[in-house]
Amino acid sequence: MGKRIAVIPGDGIGVEVTREAMRVLEAVSEVYGLALEMVTFDWGAEKYLREGVALPEGAVEMLQREYDAILAGAFGDPRVPDHRHAREILLGLRVQLDLYVNLRPVKLLDPRLTPLKGRTPEEIDFVIVRENTEGAYVDVGGVFKAGTPEEVALQEEITTRRGTERIIVAAFEYARTRGRRRVTLVDKSNVLRYGHGVWQRVFWEVARRYPEIEATHQYVDAMALLMVQDPAACDVIVTTNMFGDILSDLGAALIGGLGLAPSGNIHPGRVSLFEPVHGTAPALAGKNVANPMGAILTAAMMLDYLGEAAAARAIETAVVEAIRADEVTRDLGGSLSTEEVGRAIAARVRAHAS
Ligand code: ATP
């Protein structure tokens, strides 16, 4: 059975890295007979500036009806005030498709890539499960007496039992299906007593349904310390929207930088969106120098979600081999272009098949 993938490269380096992710997907699709059908959409800054449209009407329904997954690049452009189109596209898809799980693996692929002295790939291999629809990023609040010396601002953090329970269940289910042994709740319930009190109550309730998985807790400040001092103690981390945002950038630093980090925005069982963690990096855009590995590993994550585990592993193996052979862009100390890295990884995927 073929799979239909909606590809939205977006802006800046998003366009370049997505092209390489597609190249690798084509290679793996041939090798594993996946019959992937990729359809590219031009949603992004150019279209927004030209037509005033960010996310076309009916787009979400169309994606739900006709596609199995969405592969995105990055969105943002200095010519668009507040990156309005990026917000509309990414937030629109996240909210309307109700993509409540933001999955961010932190997996070291080569010991040379971590800034942590002496750490091995076996020791840095965990995943952050970030709540993606509520928390501090709901844009609820207001300003009183704006611009005056008496200015007062309220920025609310929203926590619902339903939203909290479903993300915690997703974390335990991820652990169960991937053979991971421990789920750690990360919050700040000692200070944010009401909202994070909900996380505490729900977490220990849900944990009882998974007796085979160890449930532990860390405050977010302690977790930041632990990720650096003892990353091997991290396995599956479940946390709020804001803490997940911050910790996953720290995670990206542990594995060699933003150019390598993949992510998924998921609603289990429904059409979901996969994108590299990095943004549009305007300073690198159009120069064929951006690292496409984050986007390529994102494509692997998408295949994994679609049930094509062997194809996903083949991509990851090819990326690990490419790094080992120094077939890398300049952010990883190499001299290859974005396209050369994409071609090298696609060739390695094909080479394994023959
Ligand atoms: P945006 O506003 O879209 O988030 P940004 O430049 O502020 O763009 P990122 O795109 O996340 O934020 O990148 C931050 C920096 O990280 C870049 O300037 C670049 O140096 C580095 N970086 C990010 N992604 C890559 C990549 N794929 N390859 C190489 N370097 C990257």
CSV table of C-alpha atoms and ligand atoms in Angstrom, one decimal:
chain,number,residue,atom,x,y,z
A,1,MET,CA,0.0,0.0,0.0
A,2,GLY,CA,1.4,3.4,-1.0
A,3,LYS,CA,1.7,6.3,1.3
A,4,ARG,CA,0.9,9.9,0.4
A,5,ILE,CA,3.1,12.6,1.8
A,6,ALA,CA,2.4,16.3,1.7
A,7,VAL,CA,5.7,18.2,1.5
A,8,ILE,CA,5.8,21.8,2.6
A,9,PRO,CA,9.4,23.1,2.2
A,10,GLY,CA,8.6,26.6,3.3
A,11,ASP,CA,11.3,29.3,3.5
A,12,GLY,CA,15.0,29.9,3.8
A,13,ILE,CA,17.1,26.7,4.3
A,14,GLY,CA,13.8,24.8,4.7
A,15,VAL,CA,13.6,24.6,0.9
A,16,GLU,CA,17.2,23.3,0.6
A,17,VAL,CA,17.1,20.7,3.4
A,18,THR,CA,13.7,19.4,2.4
A,19,ARG,CA,14.9,18.8,-1.2
A,20,GLU,CA,17.6,16.5,0.2
A,21,ALA,CA,15.1,14.8,2.6
A,22,MET,CA,13.0,14.0,-0.5
A,23,ARG,CA,16.0,12.7,-2.4
A,24,VAL,CA,16.7,10.3,0.5
A,25,LEU,CA,13.0,9.3,0.7
A,26,GLU,CA,13.0,8.5,-3.0
A,27,ALA,CA,16.0,6.3,-2.6
A,28,VAL,CA,14.6,4.4,0.4
A,29,SER,CA,11.2,4.1,-1.2
A,30,GLU,CA,12.8,2.4,-4.2
A,31,VAL,CA,14.9,0.1,-2.1
A,32,TYR,CA,12.0,-0.9,0.2
A,33,GLY,CA,9.2,-0.7,-2.4
A,34,LEU,CA,7.3,1.8,-0.3
A,35,ALA,CA,5.5,3.5,-3.2
A,36,LEU,CA,5.7,6.9,-1.5
A,37,GLU,CA,3.8,9.6,-3.4
A,38,MET,CA,5.2,13.0,-2.5
A,39,VAL,CA,3.2,16.1,-3.4
A,40,THR,CA,4.9,19.5,-2.8
A,41,PHE,CA,3.0,22.6,-1.6
A,42,ASP,CA,4.4,26.1,-2.0
A,43,TRP,CA,3.0,27.5,1.2
A,44,GLY,CA,5.5,30.0,2.7
A,45,ALA,CA,6.6,33.6,2.5
A,46,GLU,CA,6.7,34.0,-1.3
A,47,LYS,CA,3.1,32.9,-1.7
A,48,TYR,CA,2.1,35.0,1.3
A,49,LEU,CA,3.8,38.1,-0.2
A,50,ARG,CA,2.3,37.4,-3.6
A,51,GLU,CA,-1.2,36.4,-2.7
A,52,GLY,CA,-1.7,37.3,0.9
A,53,VAL,CA,-2.5,33.6,1.7
A,54,ALA,CA,-0.5,31.6,4.3
A,55,LEU,CA,-2.6,28.5,4.8
A,56,PRO,CA,-5.1,28.2,1.9
A,57,GLU,CA,-8.8,27.6,2.8
A,58,GLY,CA,-9.7,24.0,3.1
A,59,ALA,CA,-6.0,23.0,3.3
A,60,VAL,CA,-6.3,21.2,6.7
A,61,GLU,CA,-9.4,19.2,5.6
A,62,MET,CA,-7.5,18.3,2.3
A,63,LEU,CA,-4.5,17.1,4.3
A,64,GLN,CA,-6.6,15.0,6.6
A,65,ARG,CA,-8.6,13.5,3.8
A,66,GLU,CA,-5.8,12.8,1.2
A,67,TYR,CA,-2.5,12.4,3.0
A,68,ASP,CA,-0.8,10.0,5.5
A,69,ALA,CA,1.7,12.5,6.8
A,70,ILE,CA,3.2,16.0,6.3
A,71,LEU,CA,6.9,16.7,5.9
A,72,ALA,CA,7.7,20.3,6.5
A,73,GLY,CA,10.9,22.4,6.2
A,74,ALA,CA,11.0,25.7,8.0
A,75,PHE,CA,8.9,28.9,8.0
A,76,GLY,CA,9.9,32.6,8.5
A,77,ASP,CA,11.1,35.5,6.3
A,78,PRO,CA,12.5,38.9,7.3
A,79,ARG,CA,10.2,40.5,4.7
A,80,VAL,CA,7.0,39.3,6.5
A,81,PRO,CA,6.2,41.3,9.7
A,82,ASP,CA,6.3,39.1,12.8
A,83,HIS,CA,6.7,36.1,10.5
A,84,ARG,CA,2.9,36.2,10.4
A,85,HIS,CA,2.6,33.6,7.7
A,86,ALA,CA,4.8,31.1,9.6
A,87,ARG,CA,2.5,31.4,12.6
A,88,GLU,CA,-0.5,30.9,10.5
A,89,ILE,CA,0.9,27.8,8.7
A,90,LEU,CA,2.6,26.0,11.6
A,91,LEU,CA,0.2,27.0,14.4
A,92,GLY,CA,-2.7,26.5,12.1
A,93,LEU,CA,-1.7,23.0,11.3
A,94,ARG,CA,-0.8,22.2,14.9
A,95,VAL,CA,-4.0,23.5,16.3
A,96,GLN,CA,-6.4,22.3,13.6
A,97,LEU,CA,-4.8,18.9,13.3
A,98,ASP,CA,-4.6,18.8,17.1
A,99,LEU,CA,-1.0,17.7,17.0
A,100,TYR,CA,-0.6,17.5,20.8
A,101,VAL,CA,2.6,15.5,20.9
A,102,ASN,CA,5.9,17.2,20.1
A,103,LEU,CA,8.4,14.3,19.9
A,104,ARG,CA,12.1,15.3,20.0
A,105,PRO,CA,14.6,12.5,20.1
A,106,VAL,CA,18.1,13.3,21.5
A,107,LYS,CA,20.3,10.7,20.1
A,108,LEU,CA,24.1,11.1,19.7
A,109,LEU,CA,25.1,9.6,16.3
A,110,ASP,CA,28.9,10.0,16.7
A,111,PRO,CA,31.0,10.6,19.8
A,112,ARG,CA,32.8,13.4,18.1
A,113,LEU,CA,29.7,15.5,17.8
A,114,THR,CA,28.9,16.0,21.5
A,115,PRO,CA,30.4,18.9,23.5
A,116,LEU,CA,30.3,16.6,26.6
A,117,LYS,CA,33.7,15.1,27.2
A,118,GLY,CA,34.0,11.3,26.8
A,119,ARG,CA,30.3,10.6,26.2
A,120,THR,CA,29.3,7.8,23.9
A,121,PRO,CA,26.2,7.3,21.7
A,122,GLU,CA,25.0,4.7,24.2
A,123,GLU,CA,24.9,7.3,26.9
A,124,ILE,CA,23.1,10.0,25.0
A,125,ASP,CA,19.9,8.4,23.7
A,126,PHE,CA,16.7,9.8,25.1
A,127,VAL,CA,13.5,11.4,23.9
A,128,ILE,CA,11.6,14.5,25.0
A,129,VAL,CA,7.8,14.3,24.7
A,130,ARG,CA,6.7,17.9,24.8
A,131,GLU,CA,3.0,19.0,25.3
A,132,ASN,CA,2.2,21.0,22.1
A,133,THR,CA,-1.2,22.6,22.5
A,134,GLU,CA,-1.5,24.4,25.8
A,135,GLY,CA,0.7,25.6,28.7
A,136,ALA,CA,2.4,29.0,28.5
A,137,TYR,CA,2.2,29.3,24.7
A,138,VAL,CA,-1.6,29.7,24.4
A,139,ASP,CA,-1.4,33.5,23.9
A,140,VAL,CA,-3.8,34.3,26.6
A,141,GLY,CA,-3.3,37.4,28.6
A,142,GLY,CA,-3.2,41.1,28.3
A,143,VAL,CA,-1.5,44.4,29.1
A,144,PHE,CA,-2.9,47.1,31.3
A,145,LYS,CA,-1.6,50.7,31.1
A,146,ALA,CA,0.7,49.7,28.3
A,147,GLY,CA,3.8,51.9,27.8
A,148,THR,CA,3.3,53.8,31.1
A,149,PRO,CA,5.5,53.4,34.2
A,150,GLU,CA,2.5,51.6,35.8
A,151,GLU,CA,2.4,49.0,33.0
A,152,VAL,CA,1.1,45.6,34.1
A,153,ALA,CA,1.1,42.4,32.0
A,154,LEU,CA,-0.6,39.1,32.5
A,155,GLN,CA,0.6,36.0,30.6
A,156,GLU,CA,-1.4,33.0,31.5
A,157,GLU,CA,-0.4,29.4,31.4
A,158,ILE,CA,-3.2,27.0,30.7
A,159,THR,CA,-3.3,23.4,32.0
A,160,THR,CA,-6.2,21.1,31.4
A,161,ARG,CA,-6.5,17.6,32.9
A,162,ARG,CA,-7.5,16.3,29.5
A,163,GLY,CA,-4.5,17.9,27.8
A,164,THR,CA,-2.1,16.7,30.5
A,165,GLU,CA,-3.5,13.2,30.6
A,166,ARG,CA,-3.2,12.6,26.9
A,167,ILE,CA,0.4,13.7,26.6
A,168,ILE,CA,1.4,11.7,29.6
A,169,VAL,CA,-0.3,8.6,28.2
A,170,ALA,CA,1.5,9.3,24.9
A,171,ALA,CA,4.8,9.3,26.7
A,172,PHE,CA,4.1,6.0,28.5
A,173,GLU,CA,2.8,4.4,25.3
A,174,TYR,CA,6.0,5.6,23.5
A,175,ALA,CA,8.1,3.9,26.2
A,176,ARG,CA,6.0,0.7,26.1
A,177,THR,CA,6.2,0.3,22.3
A,178,ARG,CA,9.9,1.3,22.1
A,179,GLY,CA,11.1,-0.9,24.9
A,180,ARG,CA,12.2,2.1,27.0
A,181,ARG,CA,12.3,1.6,30.7
A,182,ARG,CA,11.7,4.9,32.4
A,183,VAL,CA,9.4,7.9,32.0
A,184,THR,CA,10.4,11.1,33.9
A,185,LEU,CA,7.9,13.9,34.5
A,186,VAL,CA,9.6,17.3,34.3
A,187,ASP,CA,7.8,20.3,35.9
A,188,LYS,CA,8.1,23.1,38.4
A,189,SER,CA,5.4,21.9,40.7
A,190,ASN,CA,7.1,23.2,43.8
A,191,VAL,CA,6.5,26.8,42.6
A,192,LEU,CA,3.8,26.6,39.9
A,193,ARG,CA,1.6,24.7,42.4
A,194,TYR,CA,-1.8,24.9,40.6
A,195,GLY,CA,-1.0,24.1,37.0
A,196,HIS,CA,1.8,21.8,37.6
A,197,GLY,CA,-0.1,20.2,40.5
A,198,VAL,CA,-2.4,18.8,37.8
A,199,TRP,CA,0.7,17.3,36.0
A,200,GLN,CA,1.7,15.7,39.3
A,201,ARG,CA,-1.7,14.1,40.0
A,202,VAL,CA,-2.3,12.9,36.5
A,203,PHE,CA,1.3,11.6,36.1
A,204,TRP,CA,1.2,9.3,39.1
A,205,GLU,CA,-2.3,8.1,38.2
A,206,VAL,CA,-1.3,7.2,34.6
A,207,ALA,CA,2.0,5.7,35.9
A,208,ARG,CA,0.0,3.1,37.8
A,209,ARG,CA,-1.4,1.7,34.5
A,210,TYR,CA,2.2,1.0,33.3
A,211,PRO,CA,3.7,-1.0,36.2
A,212,GLU,CA,6.5,-2.4,33.9
A,213,ILE,CA,7.8,1.2,33.3
A,214,GLU,CA,9.6,3.1,36.0
A,215,ALA,CA,8.1,6.5,36.7
A,216,THR,CA,10.3,9.3,38.1
A,217,HIS,CA,10.1,13.1,38.6
A,218,GLN,CA,12.6,16.0,38.2
A,219,TYR,CA,12.1,19.7,38.6
A,220,VAL,CA,13.1,21.4,35.4
A,221,ASP,CA,16.2,23.1,36.8
A,222,ALA,CA,17.5,19.8,38.1
A,223,MET,CA,16.7,18.2,34.7
A,224,ALA,CA,18.8,20.8,32.9
A,225,LEU,CA,21.7,19.9,35.2
A,226,LEU,CA,21.1,16.1,34.8
A,227,MET,CA,21.0,16.3,31.0
A,228,VAL,CA,24.6,17.7,31.0
A,229,GLN,CA,26.0,15.8,34.0
A,230,ASP,CA,24.4,12.4,33.5
A,231,PRO,CA,22.6,12.1,30.2
A,232,ALA,CA,22.5,8.3,30.5
A,233,ALA,CA,19.9,8.8,33.3
A,234,CYS,CA,17.5,10.3,30.8
A,235,ASP,CA,15.1,8.0,28.9
A,236,VAL,CA,11.6,9.3,28.1
A,237,ILE,CA,11.0,12.9,29.4
A,238,VAL,CA,7.4,14.2,29.4
A,239,THR,CA,7.0,17.9,30.0
A,240,THR,CA,5.1,21.1,29.4
A,241,ASN,CA,5.1,23.2,26.2
A,242,MET,CA,7.6,25.8,27.5
A,243,PHE,CA,10.0,23.4,29.3
A,244,GLY,CA,10.0,21.0,26.4
A,245,ASP,CA,10.9,23.9,24.1
A,246,ILE,CA,13.9,24.9,26.2
A,247,LEU,CA,15.1,21.4,27.1
A,248,SER,CA,15.0,20.2,23.5
A,249,ASP,CA,17.4,23.0,22.4
A,250,LEU,CA,19.7,21.9,25.2
A,251,GLY,CA,19.2,18.4,23.8
A,252,ALA,CA,20.1,19.5,20.3
A,253,ALA,CA,23.3,21.0,21.7
A,254,LEU,CA,24.3,17.6,23.2
A,255,ILE,CA,24.1,15.8,19.9
A,256,GLY,CA,25.9,18.3,17.7
A,257,GLY,CA,23.6,21.2,17.0
A,258,LEU,CA,20.4,22.3,15.4
A,259,GLY,CA,21.4,21.0,12.0
A,260,LEU,CA,21.0,17.4,13.3
A,261,ALA,CA,17.8,17.5,15.3
A,262,PRO,CA,14.6,16.0,14.0
A,263,SER,CA,11.0,16.4,15.4
A,264,GLY,CA,7.5,15.2,15.0
A,265,ASN,CA,4.2,17.0,15.7
A,266,ILE,CA,1.9,14.1,16.3
A,267,HIS,CA,-1.7,13.1,17.0
A,268,PRO,CA,-1.3,9.4,17.5
A,269,GLY,CA,-3.3,7.6,14.8
A,270,ARG,CA,-3.9,10.7,12.7
A,271,VAL,CA,-2.2,12.6,10.0
A,272,SER,CA,0.9,14.2,11.7
A,273,LEU,CA,3.6,16.7,10.8
A,274,PHE,CA,7.3,16.1,10.8
A,275,GLU,CA,9.9,19.0,10.7
A,276,PRO,CA,13.5,19.6,11.6
A,277,VAL,CA,14.0,21.5,14.9
A,278,HIS,CA,15.9,24.3,13.2
A,279,GLY,CA,14.4,27.4,11.6
A,280,THR,CA,15.0,29.1,8.3
A,281,ALA,CA,18.6,30.3,9.2
A,282,PRO,CA,18.4,33.4,6.9
A,283,ALA,CA,22.2,33.8,7.0
A,284,LEU,CA,22.7,30.4,5.4
A,285,ALA,CA,19.7,30.4,3.0
A,286,GLY,CA,20.3,30.0,-0.7
A,287,LYS,CA,24.0,29.1,-0.2
A,288,ASN,CA,23.8,25.3,-0.4
A,289,VAL,CA,25.6,25.1,3.0
A,290,ALA,CA,22.9,24.1,5.5
A,291,ASN,CA,23.1,20.7,7.1
A,292,PRO,CA,20.3,18.6,5.7
A,293,MET,CA,20.7,15.8,8.2
A,294,GLY,CA,18.1,17.1,10.6
A,295,ALA,CA,15.6,17.1,7.8
A,296,ILE,CA,16.7,13.7,6.6
A,297,LEU,CA,16.4,12.2,10.1
A,298,THR,CA,13.0,13.9,10.3
A,299,ALA,CA,12.0,12.0,7.2
A,300,ALA,CA,13.1,8.8,8.9
A,301,MET,CA,11.0,9.6,11.9
A,302,MET,CA,8.0,10.1,9.6
A,303,LEU,CA,8.6,6.7,8.1
A,304,ASP,CA,8.8,5.2,11.5
A,305,TYR,CA,5.4,6.7,12.4
A,306,LEU,CA,4.0,5.3,9.2
A,307,GLY,CA,5.0,1.8,10.3
A,308,GLU,CA,8.1,1.6,8.0
A,309,ALA,CA,10.6,0.9,10.7
A,310,ALA,CA,13.1,-0.9,8.5
A,311,ALA,CA,13.3,2.0,6.0
A,312,ALA,CA,13.6,4.4,8.9
A,313,ARG,CA,16.5,2.5,10.3
A,314,ALA,CA,18.2,2.3,6.9
A,315,ILE,CA,18.2,6.1,6.7
A,316,GLU,CA,19.5,6.5,10.2
A,317,THR,CA,22.3,4.0,9.5
A,318,ALA,CA,23.2,5.9,6.3
A,319,VAL,CA,23.4,9.2,8.2
A,320,VAL,CA,25.6,7.6,10.9
A,321,GLU,CA,27.9,6.3,8.2
A,322,ALA,CA,28.1,9.6,6.4
A,323,ILE,CA,29.1,11.4,9.6
A,324,ARG,CA,31.7,8.7,10.3
A,325,ALA,CA,33.1,9.2,6.8
A,326,ASP,CA,33.2,13.0,7.2
A,327,GLU,CA,30.6,13.5,4.5
A,328,VAL,CA,29.2,16.5,6.4
A,329,THR,CA,28.5,20.2,6.0
A,330,ARG,CA,30.6,23.0,7.6
A,331,ASP,CA,28.5,23.2,10.8
A,332,LEU,CA,30.0,19.7,11.6
A,333,GLY,CA,33.4,20.7,10.5
A,334,GLY,CA,33.2,19.3,6.9
A,335,SER,CA,33.3,20.9,3.5
A,336,LEU,CA,30.4,19.3,1.6
A,337,SER,CA,27.4,21.2,0.3
A,338,THR,CA,23.8,20.6,1.4
A,339,GLU,CA,23.2,18.7,-1.9
A,340,GLU,CA,26.4,16.7,-1.7
A,341,VAL,CA,25.4,15.4,1.8
A,342,GLY,CA,21.9,14.5,0.5
A,343,ARG,CA,23.4,12.7,-2.4
A,344,ALA,CA,25.9,10.9,-0.2
A,345,ILE,CA,23.2,9.6,2.1
A,346,ALA,CA,20.9,8.6,-0.7
A,347,ALA,CA,23.8,6.6,-2.3
A,348,ARG,CA,24.5,4.9,1.0
A,349,VAL,CA,20.8,3.9,1.4
A,350,ARG,CA,21.0,2.4,-2.2
A,351,ALA,CA,24.4,0.7,-1.6
A,352,HIS,CA,22.9,-1.3,1.3
A,353,ALA,CA,20.3,-2.7,-0.9
A,354,SER,CA,22.7,-4.1,-3.5
B,1,ATP,P1,14.2,31.3,12.4
B,1,ATP,O1,13.9,32.8,12.6
B,1,ATP,O2,13.6,30.7,11.2
B,1,ATP,O3,14.1,30.5,13.6
B,1,ATP,P2,17.0,31.5,13.0
B,1,ATP,O4,18.3,31.7,12.2
B,1,ATP,O5,16.7,32.5,14.0
B,1,ATP,O6,15.8,31.3,12.0
B,1,ATP,P3,17.6,28.7,13.3
B,1,ATP,O7,17.2,28.6,11.8
B,1,ATP,O8,17.0,27.7,14.2
B,1,ATP,O9,17.1,30.1,13.8
B,1,ATP,O10,19.1,28.7,13.4
B,1,ATP,C1,19.9,29.3,14.3
B,1,ATP,C2,21.4,29.1,13.9
B,1,ATP,O11,21.7,27.7,14.0
B,1,ATP,C3,21.6,29.5,12.5
B,1,ATP,O12,22.0,30.8,12.3
B,1,ATP,C4,22.7,28.5,12.1
B,1,ATP,O13,24.0,29.1,12.4
B,1,ATP,C5,22.5,27.3,12.9
B,1,ATP,N1,21.7,26.3,12.1
B,1,ATP,C6,20.4,26.0,12.2
B,1,ATP,N2,20.0,25.1,11.4
B,1,ATP,C7,21.1,24.7,10.7
B,1,ATP,C8,21.4,23.8,9.6
B,1,ATP,N3,20.5,23.0,9.1
B,1,ATP,N4,22.7,23.7,9.2
B,1,ATP,C9,23.6,24.5,9.7
B,1,ATP,N5,23.5,25.4,10.6
B,1,ATP,C10,22.2,25.5,11.1
